[in-house]
Tab-separated table of C-alpha atoms in Angstrom:
chain	number	residue	atom	x	y	z
J	20	UNK	CA	41.281	9.768	2.887
J	21	UNK	CA	40.882	6.427	1.124
J	22	UNK	CA	40.311	6.375	-2.628
J	23	UNK	CA	39.537	3.358	-4.767
J	24	UNK	CA	40.637	3.465	-8.396
J	25	UNK	CA	39.272	0.786	-10.717
J	26	UNK	CA	41.313	-0.661	-13.531
J	27	UNK	CA	41.122	-3.805	-15.643
J	28	UNK	CA	43.044	-7.008	-14.920
J	29	UNK	CA	43.296	-8.959	-18.162
J	30	UNK	CA	45.682	-11.046	-20.221
J	31	UNK	CA	48.125	-11.388	-17.330
J	32	UNK	CA	48.418	-15.180	-17.391
J	33	UNK	CA	49.520	-17.682	-20.006
J	34	UNK	CA	46.422	-19.070	-21.676
J	35	UNK	CA	46.885	-22.634	-20.388
J	36	UNK	CA	46.530	-21.473	-16.793
J	37	UNK	CA	42.978	-20.317	-17.485
J	38	UNK	CA	41.747	-23.641	-18.882
J	39	UNK	CA	40.180	-24.980	-15.683
J	40	UNK	CA	39.643	-28.675	-15.112
J	41	UNK	CA	37.336	-30.735	-12.882
J	42	UNK	CA	37.175	-29.541	-9.275
J	43	UNK	CA	39.114	-31.597	-6.727
J	44	UNK	CA	39.392	-31.750	-2.936
J	45	UNK	CA	42.125	-30.037	-0.943
J	46	UNK	CA	43.613	-33.330	0.277
J	47	UNK	CA	43.932	-34.663	-3.254
J	48	UNK	CA	45.437	-31.395	-4.473
J	49	UNK	CA	48.184	-31.335	-1.846
J	50	UNK	CA	48.929	-35.070	-1.997
J	51	UNK	CA	51.882	-34.507	-4.321
J	52	UNK	CA	52.804	-31.005	-3.119
J	53	UNK	CA	56.007	-30.077	-1.300
J	54	UNK	CA	55.663	-30.848	2.432
J	55	UNK	CA	57.259	-27.582	3.565
J	56	UNK	CA	54.947	-25.522	1.377
J	57	UNK	CA	51.909	-27.496	2.560
J	58	UNK	CA	52.866	-26.757	6.182
J	59	UNK	CA	53.043	-23.037	5.393
J	60	UNK	CA	49.400	-23.221	4.299
J	61	UNK	CA	48.517	-23.451	8.009
J	62	UNK	CA	49.745	-19.904	8.685
J	63	UNK	CA	47.032	-17.442	9.716
J	64	UNK	CA	46.907	-14.401	7.469
J	65	UNK	CA	44.646	-11.337	7.648
J	66	UNK	CA	41.232	-11.451	5.996
J	67	UNK	CA	40.099	-7.980	4.858
J	68	UNK	CA	37.291	-6.331	2.920
J	69	UNK	CA	37.751	-4.292	-0.261
J	70	UNK	CA	38.572	-1.205	1.816
J	71	UNK	CA	41.349	-3.192	3.561
J	72	UNK	CA	39.468	-3.235	6.865
J	73	UNK	CA	40.400	-6.255	8.982
J	74	UNK	CA	37.721	-8.964	9.094
J	75	UNK	CA	39.667	-11.544	11.099
J	76	UNK	CA	42.174	-14.400	10.809
J	77	UNK	CA	42.080	-16.900	7.971
J	78	UNK	CA	44.459	-19.688	7.041
J	79	UNK	CA	46.725	-19.282	4.052
J	80	UNK	CA	45.051	-22.410	2.671
J	81	UNK	CA	41.517	-21.034	2.908
J	82	UNK	CA	42.546	-17.653	1.517
J	83	UNK	CA	44.093	-19.211	-1.616
J	84	UNK	CA	42.150	-22.433	-2.289
J	85	UNK	CA	39.722	-22.403	-5.221
J	86	UNK	CA	38.380	-18.832	-5.605
J	87	UNK	CA	40.154	-17.686	-2.441
J	88	UNK	CA	39.110	-15.155	0.206
J	89	UNK	CA	40.268	-11.545	0.155
J	90	UNK	CA	43.279	-11.013	2.411
J	91	UNK	CA	46.134	-8.580	3.043
J	92	UNK	CA	49.474	-8.987	1.283
J	93	UNK	CA	52.599	-6.969	0.591
J	94	UNK	CA	55.021	-6.645	-2.311
J	95	UNK	CA	58.583	-5.408	-1.787
J	96	UNK	CA	60.533	-3.735	-4.581
J	97	UNK	CA	64.166	-3.583	-3.470
J	98	UNK	CA	66.622	-1.420	-5.407
J	99	UNK	CA	70.399	-1.350	-5.039
J	100	UNK	CA	72.535	1.809	-4.998
J	101	UNK	CA	72.610	1.722	-8.813
J	102	UNK	CA	68.796	1.850	-8.816
J	103	UNK	CA	68.545	-1.678	-10.190
J	104	UNK	CA	65.560	-3.748	-9.072
J	105	UNK	CA	66.092	-7.184	-7.520
J	106	UNK	CA	63.595	-9.688	-8.928
J	107	UNK	CA	63.119	-13.345	-8.059
J	108	UNK	CA	62.037	-16.534	-9.773
J	109	UNK	CA	59.722	-18.404	-7.460
J	110	UNK	CA	60.783	-21.944	-6.616
J	111	UNK	CA	59.255	-24.899	-8.436
J	112	UNK	CA	58.058	-26.119	-5.013
J	113	UNK	CA	55.700	-23.155	-4.561
J	114	UNK	CA	52.022	-24.085	-4.611
J	115	UNK	CA	50.829	-20.917	-6.343
J	116	UNK	CA	52.657	-19.610	-9.401
J	117	UNK	CA	55.718	-21.895	-9.182
J	118	UNK	CA	58.648	-20.888	-11.409
J	119	UNK	CA	57.100	-17.485	-12.146
J	120	UNK	CA	59.212	-14.332	-11.960
J	121	UNK	CA	58.088	-11.690	-9.479
J	122	UNK	CA	59.303	-8.640	-7.603
J	123	UNK	CA	61.851	-8.938	-4.788
J	124	UNK	CA	59.501	-10.442	-2.213
J	125	UNK	CA	55.746	-10.898	-2.049
J	126	UNK	CA	53.963	-12.497	0.887
J	127	UNK	CA	51.542	-11.825	3.750
J	128	UNK	CA	51.555	-10.201	7.162
J	129	UNK	CA	50.358	-12.713	9.733
J	130	UNK	CA	47.486	-12.349	12.171
J	131	UNK	CA	49.323	-11.289	15.313
J	132	UNK	CA	49.692	-7.834	16.911
J	133	UNK	CA	53.096	-6.849	15.505
J	134	UNK	CA	52.012	-7.453	11.915
J	135	UNK	CA	48.466	-6.155	12.354
J	136	UNK	CA	49.700	-2.688	13.373
J	137	UNK	CA	48.552	-0.124	10.823
J	138	UNK	CA	50.253	3.016	12.166
J	139	UNK	CA	52.941	4.045	9.654
J	140	UNK	CA	52.244	0.725	7.896
J	141	UNK	CA	54.399	-0.970	10.528
J	142	UNK	CA	52.657	-4.342	10.317
J	143	UNK	CA	53.393	-4.947	6.643
J	144	UNK	CA	56.903	-3.493	7.007
J	145	UNK	CA	57.723	-5.916	9.827
J	146	UNK	CA	56.317	-8.758	7.751
J	147	UNK	CA	58.511	-7.679	4.843
J	148	UNK	CA	61.653	-7.844	6.989
J	149	UNK	CA	60.653	-11.307	8.247
J	150	UNK	CA	60.000	-12.684	4.766
J	151	UNK	CA	63.085	-11.146	3.159
J	152	UNK	CA	65.087	-13.262	5.565
J	153	UNK	CA	62.931	-16.356	5.063
J	154	UNK	CA	62.992	-16.261	1.264
J	155	UNK	CA	66.258	-14.521	0.405
J	156	UNK	CA	68.339	-14.948	3.542
J	157	UNK	CA	68.672	-11.175	4.012
J	158	UNK	CA	69.357	-10.754	7.730
J	159	UNK	CA	66.626	-9.039	9.708
J	160	UNK	CA	69.075	-6.495	11.124
J	161	UNK	CA	69.733	-5.235	7.579
J	162	UNK	CA	66.684	-2.977	7.768
J	163	UNK	CA	64.650	-0.833	10.108
J	164	UNK	CA	60.922	-0.668	9.293
J	165	UNK	CA	61.111	3.048	8.497
J	166	UNK	CA	63.473	2.332	5.584
J	167	UNK	CA	60.566	0.803	3.677
J	168	UNK	CA	58.365	3.373	1.988
J	169	UNK	CA	54.685	2.656	1.490
J	170	UNK	CA	53.446	3.700	-1.951
J	171	UNK	CA	49.922	2.408	-2.480
J	172	UNK	CA	47.591	-0.592	-2.313
J	173	UNK	CA	46.546	-2.844	-5.177
J	174	UNK	CA	43.357	-4.910	-5.125
J	175	UNK	CA	43.559	-7.765	-7.603
J	176	UNK	CA	42.386	-11.294	-8.239
J	177	UNK	CA	44.385	-13.820	-10.265
J	178	UNK	CA	43.583	-17.525	-10.657
J	179	UNK	CA	46.566	-19.835	-11.071
J	180	UNK	CA	44.632	-22.964	-12.018
J	181	UNK	CA	41.376	-24.689	-11.036
J	182	UNK	CA	42.543	-25.151	-7.446
J	183	UNK	CA	44.464	-22.022	-6.466
J	184	UNK	CA	44.142	-18.278	-6.829
J	185	UNK	CA	45.388	-14.972	-5.474
J	186	UNK	CA	42.822	-12.508	-4.110
J	187	UNK	CA	44.611	-9.730	-2.275
J	188	UNK	CA	44.860	-6.156	-1.131
J	189	UNK	CA	48.570	-5.811	-1.821
J	190	UNK	CA	50.545	-3.136	0.065
J	191	UNK	CA	53.394	-1.883	-2.128
J	192	UNK	CA	56.697	-1.186	-0.340
J	193	UNK	CA	59.867	0.245	-1.877
J	194	UNK	CA	63.324	0.199	-0.292
J	195	UNK	CA	66.873	0.896	-1.454
J	196	UNK	CA	69.853	-0.986	-0.030
J	197	UNK	CA	72.844	-3.035	-1.100
J	198	UNK	CA	72.162	-6.429	0.435
J	199	UNK	CA	73.741	-9.830	0.855
J	200	UNK	CA	71.402	-12.709	0.128
J	201	UNK	CA	71.442	-16.477	0.517
J	202	UNK	CA	68.482	-18.017	-1.254
J	203	UNK	CA	66.086	-20.408	0.436
J	204	UNK	CA	65.795	-22.838	-2.468
J	205	UNK	CA	62.383	-24.016	-1.286
J	206	UNK	CA	61.145	-20.453	-1.870
J	207	UNK	CA	63.318	-18.895	-4.567
J	208	UNK	CA	64.993	-20.560	-7.554
J	209	UNK	CA	67.116	-17.596	-8.635
J	210	UNK	CA	67.368	-13.809	-8.547
J	211	UNK	CA	68.694	-11.102	-10.812
J	212	UNK	CA	69.035	-7.329	-10.863
J	213	UNK	CA	67.186	-5.441	-13.589
J	214	UNK	CA	67.930	-1.899	-14.763
J	215	UNK	CA	65.127	0.531	-15.583
J	216	UNK	CA	65.666	0.198	-19.337
J	217	UNK	CA	65.616	-3.615	-19.126
J	218	UNK	CA	62.181	-3.941	-17.551
J	219	UNK	CA	60.182	-4.000	-20.784
J	220	UNK	CA	62.384	-6.747	-22.208
J	221	UNK	CA	61.884	-8.821	-19.064
J	222	UNK	CA	58.113	-8.451	-19.226
J	223	UNK	CA	58.069	-9.416	-22.912
J	224	UNK	CA	60.550	-12.293	-22.734
J	225	UNK	CA	58.626	-15.428	-23.812
J	226	UNK	CA	60.994	-17.627	-21.807
J	227	UNK	CA	60.034	-15.916	-18.521
J	228	UNK	CA	56.702	-16.574	-16.823
J	229	UNK	CA	55.704	-13.313	-15.112
J	230	UNK	CA	53.451	-13.362	-12.048
J	231	UNK	CA	50.220	-11.400	-12.568
J	232	UNK	CA	50.825	-8.995	-9.679
J	233	UNK	CA	54.342	-8.180	-10.873
J	234	UNK	CA	53.143	-7.572	-14.429
J	235	UNK	CA	50.226	-5.506	-13.197
J	236	UNK	CA	52.400	-3.216	-11.083
J	237	UNK	CA	55.275	-3.100	-13.566
J	238	UNK	CA	53.107	-2.099	-16.510
J	239	UNK	CA	51.090	0.474	-14.590
J	240	UNK	CA	52.644	2.000	-11.485
J	241	UNK	CA	56.307	1.034	-11.280
J	242	UNK	CA	57.727	3.097	-14.192
J	243	UNK	CA	56.655	6.435	-12.702
J	244	UNK	CA	58.145	5.516	-9.321
J	245	UNK	CA	61.377	4.293	-10.863
J	246	UNK	CA	61.748	7.546	-12.818
J	247	UNK	CA	61.590	9.550	-9.577
J	248	UNK	CA	63.108	7.097	-7.118
J	249	UNK	CA	64.923	9.592	-4.878
J	250	UNK	CA	61.730	11.506	-4.131
J	251	UNK	CA	59.612	8.363	-3.885
J	252	UNK	CA	61.951	6.902	-1.259
J	253	UNK	CA	61.938	10.077	0.819
J	254	UNK	CA	58.746	9.294	2.757
J	255	UNK	CA	55.603	7.177	2.946
J	256	UNK	CA	52.754	8.173	0.673
J	257	UNK	CA	50.066	9.568	2.984
J	258	UNK	CA	47.435	9.627	0.231
J	259	UNK	CA	46.266	6.027	0.556
J	260	UNK	CA	44.751	4.836	-2.707
J	261	UNK	CA	43.436	1.351	-3.423
J	262	UNK	CA	44.035	0.652	-7.098
J	263	UNK	CA	41.250	-1.767	-7.996
J	264	UNK	CA	42.121	-4.126	-10.858
J	265	UNK	CA	39.116	-6.403	-10.418
J	266	UNK	CA	36.617	-6.110	-13.241
């Protein structure tokens, strides 16, 4: 059974990112953007409604430009054998939230059959394996889809500036493995492992920009999972809840 829990999304962004300017066209916005990242805006992601029902395909551009259109996403939280969480600093070339710190990997399943499959959350798990290689260079044969455990869904909306925003139903996936990575510098500037007792310091470090989805999950849901990681990683959560953070 699907449940929707409503919570507040507030004070997640530095104040200057909320001071919107005069509206501009897409072509003018991307004129100075990284060519590789602009090309990725052509990818077709999955438009959904607030219950995460599939509406149809939509480009990454159209789902993120201006106010955005609600679409499906995933967030991976990867722990090593010492139960430390791997976090990443997004590359300066990223179009949305460049140079912000986030969880291990956050992206989108694409609109094709393998990543649309909802049984056992296989679509988002396959997408996670694909993007872990793309962003972090973690080989696709490192994981099987069943190693990723689905925890919950998060509905949130977060503007970056006057031109870009996130508006997603985010599927939360946890996995534990000791991995070798080779960063794609167009995607990820740096990574680090964080212990459970270091998380609060990371979130409160004024020198670190924290992405709104990472802060949202880290301040609300992540601590309880981290405290019981062995049990959490034992199986998928069959009680599908959409945690609604849109006011």
